[in-house]
Amino acid sequence: MTTRCNWANSSNLLYLHYHDHEWGVPCHDERRLFEMLNLEGAQAGLSWETILNKRENYRQAFDQWDAKKIATYGPDKVAELLANPGIVRNRLKVAAAITNAQAYLRLCEEVGSLDAYLWAHVDGKPLINNGERIITTDLSDRISKDLAKRGFKFVGSTIIYAYMQAIGLVNDHAANCDWRHQANTPKAARKTTGKA
């Protein structure tokens, strides 16, 4: 029998697929990196499962997370989003996605891409933990503060650490997780508490 991290809801196939194929897997896809940053922010005060179940709706509502399009959204589009039952209809979170698109474009002009920005913080190699329950680290604090200075919203340290887990910047699969932990752990993995 396959052992997974105990948070993976076995009754939700979407959640199992997310655990098995995305969470903790190093991501370098620029659009998905931007998508996940916004979805982690949308999760604030909610469960990740709630957001995951709405992810396809978000993709349709936010133009497949095309930052250039989102950055130009005006009042009519905001009203449309706030009337969309397929997403979390929170005015601050909708506004944050637009602000984040604008901040994202500025960041890309400065450093090339979100991918380059994020992975530079770990020298291109995922940090490895053993499934300890970690909420924030020195690294998530630093990234959080820097993104906030750059104008991003809903990027507190707790949200950023969850984001780091989601995109594989850190591998927090439990040590006994058969599905991903071994596959994600390079032979020369660096054990870390996040103090990079």
PDB file of C-alpha atoms in Angstrom:
ATOM      1  CA  MET A   1       0.000   0.000   0.000  1.00  0.00           C
ATOM      2  CA  THR A   2       1.304   3.438  -0.953  1.00  0.00           C
ATOM      3  CA  THR A   3       2.086   5.745   1.955  1.00  0.00           C
ATOM      4  CA  ARG A   4       1.472   9.429   1.364  1.00  0.00           C
ATOM      5  CA  CYS A   5       1.807  12.543   3.475  1.00  0.00           C
ATOM      6  CA  ASN A   6      -1.033  12.432   5.990  1.00  0.00           C
ATOM      7  CA  TRP A   7      -2.569  15.695   4.729  1.00  0.00           C
ATOM      8  CA  ALA A   8      -3.393  14.242   1.309  1.00  0.00           C
ATOM      9  CA  ASN A   9      -7.162  13.710   1.268  1.00  0.00           C
ATOM     10  CA  SER A  10      -7.556  10.212  -0.148  1.00  0.00           C
ATOM     11  CA  SER A  11     -11.232  10.810  -0.947  1.00  0.00           C
ATOM     12  CA  ASN A  12     -10.421  13.648  -3.372  1.00  0.00           C
ATOM     13  CA  LEU A  13      -8.731  12.385  -6.544  1.00  0.00           C
ATOM     14  CA  LEU A  14      -7.809  15.948  -7.509  1.00  0.00           C
ATOM     15  CA  TYR A  15      -5.995  16.353  -4.209  1.00  0.00           C
ATOM     16  CA  LEU A  16      -4.191  13.015  -4.582  1.00  0.00           C
ATOM     17  CA  HIS A  17      -3.037  13.976  -8.062  1.00  0.00           C
ATOM     18  CA  TYR A  18      -1.799  17.308  -6.716  1.00  0.00           C
ATOM     19  CA  HIS A  19       0.134  15.557  -3.942  1.00  0.00           C
ATOM     20  CA  ASP A  20       1.578  12.904  -6.230  1.00  0.00           C
ATOM     21  CA  HIS A  21       2.534  15.039  -9.215  1.00  0.00           C
ATOM     22  CA  GLU A  22       2.876  18.688  -8.170  1.00  0.00           C
ATOM     23  CA  TRP A  23       3.451  19.414  -4.490  1.00  0.00           C
ATOM     24  CA  GLY A  24       7.165  19.476  -3.747  1.00  0.00           C
ATOM     25  CA  VAL A  25       8.132  18.904  -7.381  1.00  0.00           C
ATOM     26  CA  PRO A  26      10.536  21.597  -8.641  1.00  0.00           C
ATOM     27  CA  CYS A  27       8.625  23.909 -10.972  1.00  0.00           C
ATOM     28  CA  HIS A  28      10.227  26.156 -13.567  1.00  0.00           C
ATOM     29  CA  ASP A  29       7.116  26.886 -15.607  1.00  0.00           C
ATOM     30  CA  GLU A  30       6.763  30.645 -15.485  1.00  0.00           C
ATOM     31  CA  ARG A  31       2.999  30.794 -15.833  1.00  0.00           C
ATOM     32  CA  ARG A  32       2.403  28.145 -13.181  1.00  0.00           C
ATOM     33  CA  LEU A  33       4.762  29.913 -10.805  1.00  0.00           C
ATOM     34  CA  PHE A  34       2.683  33.064 -11.197  1.00  0.00           C
ATOM     35  CA  GLU A  35      -0.552  31.100 -10.909  1.00  0.00           C
ATOM     36  CA  MET A  36       0.484  29.349  -7.714  1.00  0.00           C
ATOM     37  CA  LEU A  37       1.657  32.581  -6.102  1.00  0.00           C
ATOM     38  CA  ASN A  38      -1.820  34.005  -6.592  1.00  0.00           C
ATOM     39  CA  LEU A  39      -3.656  30.831  -5.602  1.00  0.00           C
ATOM     40  CA  GLU A  40      -1.671  30.550  -2.369  1.00  0.00           C
ATOM     41  CA  GLY A  41      -2.723  34.112  -1.605  1.00  0.00           C
ATOM     42  CA  ALA A  42      -6.337  33.287  -2.465  1.00  0.00           C
ATOM     43  CA  GLN A  43      -6.143  30.463   0.068  1.00  0.00           C
ATOM     44  CA  ALA A  44      -5.637  32.869   2.992  1.00  0.00           C
ATOM     45  CA  GLY A  45      -8.281  32.038   5.590  1.00  0.00           C
ATOM     46  CA  LEU A  46      -9.457  29.009   3.600  1.00  0.00           C
ATOM     47  CA  SER A  47      -8.292  25.461   2.967  1.00  0.00           C
ATOM     48  CA  TRP A  48      -5.999  24.620   0.069  1.00  0.00           C
ATOM     49  CA  GLU A  49      -8.502  21.972  -0.999  1.00  0.00           C
ATOM     50  CA  THR A  50     -11.124  24.694  -1.525  1.00  0.00           C
ATOM     51  CA  ILE A  51      -8.790  26.577  -3.865  1.00  0.00           C
ATOM     52  CA  LEU A  52      -7.568  23.438  -5.619  1.00  0.00           C
ATOM     53  CA  ASN A  53     -11.151  22.451  -6.401  1.00  0.00           C
ATOM     54  CA  LYS A  54     -11.640  25.872  -8.017  1.00  0.00           C
ATOM     55  CA  ARG A  55      -8.328  25.999  -9.888  1.00  0.00           C
ATOM     56  CA  GLU A  56      -9.770  25.383 -13.353  1.00  0.00           C
ATOM     57  CA  ASN A  57     -12.367  28.068 -12.717  1.00  0.00           C
ATOM     58  CA  TYR A  58      -9.576  30.452 -11.752  1.00  0.00           C
ATOM     59  CA  ARG A  59      -7.694  29.664 -14.939  1.00  0.00           C
ATOM     60  CA  GLN A  60     -10.728  30.496 -17.051  1.00  0.00           C
ATOM     61  CA  ALA A  61     -11.599  33.598 -15.043  1.00  0.00           C
ATOM     62  CA  PHE A  62      -8.033  34.985 -15.074  1.00  0.00           C
ATOM     63  CA  ASP A  63      -7.157  34.382 -18.739  1.00  0.00           C
ATOM     64  CA  GLN A  64      -5.041  31.299 -18.016  1.00  0.00           C
ATOM     65  CA  TRP A  65      -2.953  33.478 -15.680  1.00  0.00           C
ATOM     66  CA  ASP A  66      -1.638  35.677 -18.460  1.00  0.00           C
ATOM     67  CA  ALA A  67      -0.016  38.415 -16.372  1.00  0.00           C
ATOM     68  CA  LYS A  68       0.000  40.952 -19.213  1.00  0.00           C
ATOM     69  CA  LYS A  69      -3.761  40.671 -19.591  1.00  0.00           C
ATOM     70  CA  ILE A  70      -4.454  40.614 -15.847  1.00  0.00           C
ATOM     71  CA  ALA A  71      -2.352  43.745 -15.324  1.00  0.00           C
ATOM     72  CA  THR A  72      -4.792  45.686 -17.513  1.00  0.00           C
ATOM     73  CA  TYR A  73      -8.021  44.578 -15.816  1.00  0.00           C
ATOM     74  CA  GLY A  74     -10.342  47.483 -15.136  1.00  0.00           C
ATOM     75  CA  PRO A  75     -13.559  47.976 -13.147  1.00  0.00           C
ATOM     76  CA  ASP A  76     -15.756  46.001 -15.573  1.00  0.00           C
ATOM     77  CA  LYS A  77     -13.522  42.953 -15.370  1.00  0.00           C
ATOM     78  CA  VAL A  78     -13.313  43.249 -11.580  1.00  0.00           C
ATOM     79  CA  ALA A  79     -17.107  43.338 -11.397  1.00  0.00           C
ATOM     80  CA  GLU A  80     -17.252  40.256 -13.612  1.00  0.00           C
ATOM     81  CA  LEU A  81     -14.806  38.404 -11.355  1.00  0.00           C
ATOM     82  CA  LEU A  82     -16.682  39.368  -8.196  1.00  0.00           C
ATOM     83  CA  ALA A  83     -19.849  37.930  -9.742  1.00  0.00           C
ATOM     84  CA  ASN A  84     -18.142  34.647 -10.681  1.00  0.00           C
ATOM     85  CA  PRO A  85     -19.255  31.829  -8.330  1.00  0.00           C
ATOM     86  CA  GLY A  86     -16.401  29.623  -9.554  1.00  0.00           C
ATOM     87  CA  ILE A  87     -13.755  31.598  -7.667  1.00  0.00           C
ATOM     88  CA  VAL A  88     -13.422  33.105  -4.210  1.00  0.00           C
ATOM     89  CA  ARG A  89     -15.302  36.384  -4.578  1.00  0.00           C
ATOM     90  CA  ASN A  90     -13.223  38.471  -2.251  1.00  0.00           C
ATOM     91  CA  ARG A  91     -12.610  42.017  -3.440  1.00  0.00           C
ATOM     92  CA  LEU A  92      -9.169  42.279  -1.805  1.00  0.00           C
ATOM     93  CA  LYS A  93      -7.990  38.987  -3.292  1.00  0.00           C
ATOM     94  CA  VAL A  94      -9.235  39.872  -6.768  1.00  0.00           C
ATOM     95  CA  ALA A  95      -7.514  43.259  -6.537  1.00  0.00           C
ATOM     96  CA  ALA A  96      -4.353  41.513  -5.303  1.00  0.00           C
ATOM     97  CA  ALA A  97      -4.188  39.349  -8.427  1.00  0.00           C
ATOM     98  CA  ILE A  98      -4.212  42.482 -10.590  1.00  0.00           C
ATOM     99  CA  THR A  99      -1.633  44.240  -8.433  1.00  0.00           C
ATOM    100  CA  ASN A 100       0.487  41.084  -8.438  1.00  0.00           C
ATOM    101  CA  ALA A 101       0.388  40.921 -12.232  1.00  0.00           C
ATOM    102  CA  GLN A 102       1.709  44.465 -12.398  1.00  0.00           C
ATOM    103  CA  ALA A 103       4.400  43.734  -9.803  1.00  0.00           C
ATOM    104  CA  TYR A 104       5.280  40.506 -11.601  1.00  0.00           C
ATOM    105  CA  LEU A 105       5.867  42.338 -14.883  1.00  0.00           C
ATOM    106  CA  ARG A 106       8.155  44.821 -13.125  1.00  0.00           C
ATOM    107  CA  LEU A 107      10.070  41.964 -11.462  1.00  0.00           C
ATOM    108  CA  CYS A 108      10.530  40.253 -14.833  1.00  0.00           C
ATOM    109  CA  GLU A 109      11.897  43.461 -16.338  1.00  0.00           C
ATOM    110  CA  GLU A 110      14.421  43.633 -13.508  1.00  0.00           C
ATOM    111  CA  VAL A 111      15.555  40.021 -13.071  1.00  0.00           C
ATOM    112  CA  GLY A 112      14.270  38.234 -16.168  1.00  0.00           C
ATOM    113  CA  SER A 113      11.642  35.942 -14.696  1.00  0.00           C
ATOM    114  CA  LEU A 114       9.937  34.806 -11.503  1.00  0.00           C
ATOM    115  CA  ASP A 115      11.674  31.464 -12.006  1.00  0.00           C
ATOM    116  CA  ALA A 116      15.114  33.089 -11.952  1.00  0.00           C
ATOM    117  CA  TYR A 117      14.179  35.213  -8.937  1.00  0.00           C
ATOM    118  CA  LEU A 118      12.878  32.311  -6.843  1.00  0.00           C
ATOM    119  CA  TRP A 119      15.483  29.672  -7.601  1.00  0.00           C
ATOM    120  CA  ALA A 120      18.356  32.092  -7.031  1.00  0.00           C
ATOM    121  CA  HIS A 121      17.376  32.003  -3.356  1.00  0.00           C
ATOM    122  CA  VAL A 122      18.315  28.299  -3.151  1.00  0.00           C
ATOM    123  CA  ASP A 123      21.136  28.184  -5.712  1.00  0.00           C
ATOM    124  CA  GLY A 124      18.869  26.267  -8.072  1.00  0.00           C
ATOM    125  CA  LYS A 125      18.502  23.253  -5.758  1.00  0.00           C
ATOM    126  CA  PRO A 126      15.432  22.360  -3.661  1.00  0.00           C
ATOM    127  CA  LEU A 127      15.823  22.485   0.087  1.00  0.00           C
ATOM    128  CA  ILE A 128      15.024  19.146   1.715  1.00  0.00           C
ATOM    129  CA  ASN A 129      13.102  18.602   4.920  1.00  0.00           C
ATOM    130  CA  ASN A 130      11.625  15.434   6.360  1.00  0.00           C
ATOM    131  CA  GLY A 131       8.019  16.409   6.691  1.00  0.00           C
ATOM    132  CA  GLU A 132       8.409  18.399   9.892  1.00  0.00           C
ATOM    133  CA  ARG A 133       5.531  20.833  10.375  1.00  0.00           C
ATOM    134  CA  ILE A 134       7.084  24.139   9.378  1.00  0.00           C
ATOM    135  CA  ILE A 135       5.048  27.322   8.988  1.00  0.00           C
ATOM    136  CA  THR A 136       7.714  29.917   8.206  1.00  0.00           C
ATOM    137  CA  THR A 137      11.491  30.051   7.878  1.00  0.00           C
ATOM    138  CA  ASP A 138      14.130  32.743   7.640  1.00  0.00           C
ATOM    139  CA  LEU A 139      14.028  32.262   3.872  1.00  0.00           C
ATOM    140  CA  SER A 140      10.247  32.628   3.601  1.00  0.00           C
ATOM    141  CA  ASP A 141      10.552  35.756   5.762  1.00  0.00           C
ATOM    142  CA  ARG A 142      13.133  37.240   3.384  1.00  0.00           C
ATOM    143  CA  ILE A 143      11.217  36.415   0.212  1.00  0.00           C
ATOM    144  CA  SER A 144       7.988  37.678   1.769  1.00  0.00           C
ATOM    145  CA  LYS A 145       9.516  41.014   2.729  1.00  0.00           C
ATOM    146  CA  ASP A 146      11.167  41.463  -0.641  1.00  0.00           C
ATOM    147  CA  LEU A 147       8.023  40.644  -2.614  1.00  0.00           C
ATOM    148  CA  ALA A 148       6.021  43.046  -0.444  1.00  0.00           C
ATOM    149  CA  LYS A 149       8.568  45.793  -1.155  1.00  0.00           C
ATOM    150  CA  ARG A 150       8.130  45.048  -4.838  1.00  0.00           C
ATOM    151  CA  GLY A 151       4.387  45.654  -4.522  1.00  0.00           C
ATOM    152  CA  PHE A 152       3.018  42.111  -4.292  1.00  0.00           C
ATOM    153  CA  LYS A 153      -0.028  41.486  -2.091  1.00  0.00           C
ATOM    154  CA  PHE A 154      -1.015  38.464   0.036  1.00  0.00           C
ATOM    155  CA  VAL A 155       2.629  37.412   0.318  1.00  0.00           C
ATOM    156  CA  GLY A 156       3.045  37.035   4.076  1.00  0.00           C
ATOM    157  CA  SER A 157       5.711  34.616   5.268  1.00  0.00           C
ATOM    158  CA  THR A 158       3.235  31.779   5.961  1.00  0.00           C
ATOM    159  CA  ILE A 159       1.759  32.113   2.474  1.00  0.00           C
ATOM    160  CA  ILE A 160       5.234  32.228   0.928  1.00  0.00           C
ATOM    161  CA  TYR A 161       6.360  29.114   2.771  1.00  0.00           C
ATOM    162  CA  ALA A 162       3.292  27.244   1.506  1.00  0.00           C
ATOM    163  CA  TYR A 163       4.170  28.558  -1.951  1.00  0.00           C
ATOM    164  CA  MET A 164       7.738  27.315  -1.599  1.00  0.00           C
ATOM    165  CA  GLN A 165       6.364  23.862  -0.783  1.00  0.00           C
ATOM    166  CA  ALA A 166       3.897  23.938  -3.665  1.00  0.00           C
ATOM    167  CA  ILE A 167       6.491  24.783  -6.331  1.00  0.00           C
ATOM    168  CA  GLY A 168       9.197  22.478  -4.996  1.00  0.00           C
ATOM    169  CA  LEU A 169      11.564  25.177  -3.780  1.00  0.00           C
ATOM    170  CA  VAL A 170      11.453  23.115  -0.609  1.00  0.00           C
ATOM    171  CA  ASN A 171      10.589  19.417  -0.395  1.00  0.00           C
ATOM    172  CA  ASP A 172       8.493  18.816   2.694  1.00  0.00           C
ATOM    173  CA  HIS A 173       7.127  15.400   1.783  1.00  0.00           C
ATOM    174  CA  ALA A 174       7.170  13.170   4.846  1.00  0.00           C
ATOM    175  CA  ALA A 175      10.187  10.891   5.147  1.00  0.00           C
ATOM    176  CA  ASN A 176       7.861   7.863   4.874  1.00  0.00           C
ATOM    177  CA  CYS A 177       5.983   9.239   1.849  1.00  0.00           C
ATOM    178  CA  ASP A 178       6.550   6.529  -0.747  1.00  0.00           C
ATOM    179  CA  TRP A 179       5.139   8.543  -3.611  1.00  0.00           C
ATOM    180  CA  ARG A 180       7.381  11.580  -3.787  1.00  0.00           C
ATOM    181  CA  HIS A 181       9.969  11.900  -1.064  1.00  0.00           C
ATOM    182  CA  GLN A 182      12.553   9.565  -2.515  1.00  0.00           C
ATOM    183  CA  ALA A 183      11.920  10.761  -6.072  1.00  0.00           C
ATOM    184  CA  ASN A 184      12.447  14.362  -5.035  1.00  0.00           C
ATOM    185  CA  THR A 185      15.485  13.813  -2.866  1.00  0.00           C
ATOM    186  CA  PRO A 186      18.759  14.101  -4.785  1.00  0.00           C
ATOM    187  CA  LYS A 187      21.665  11.990  -3.560  1.00  0.00           C
ATOM    188  CA  ALA A 188      23.453  15.046  -2.263  1.00  0.00           C
ATOM    189  CA  ALA A 189      20.336  16.647  -0.811  1.00  0.00           C
ATOM    190  CA  ARG A 190      20.849  19.465   1.632  1.00  0.00           C
ATOM    191  CA  LYS A 191      18.908  19.001   4.837  1.00  0.00           C
ATOM    192  CA  THR A 192      17.785  22.380   5.980  1.00  0.00           C
ATOM    193  CA  THR A 193      15.569  24.194   8.388  1.00  0.00           C
ATOM    194  CA  GLY A 194      15.131  26.875   5.785  1.00  0.00           C
ATOM    195  CA  LYS A 195      18.081  28.960   6.907  1.00  0.00           C
ATOM    196  CA  ALA A 196      19.667  29.347   3.524  1.00  0.00           C
TER     197      ALA A 196
END
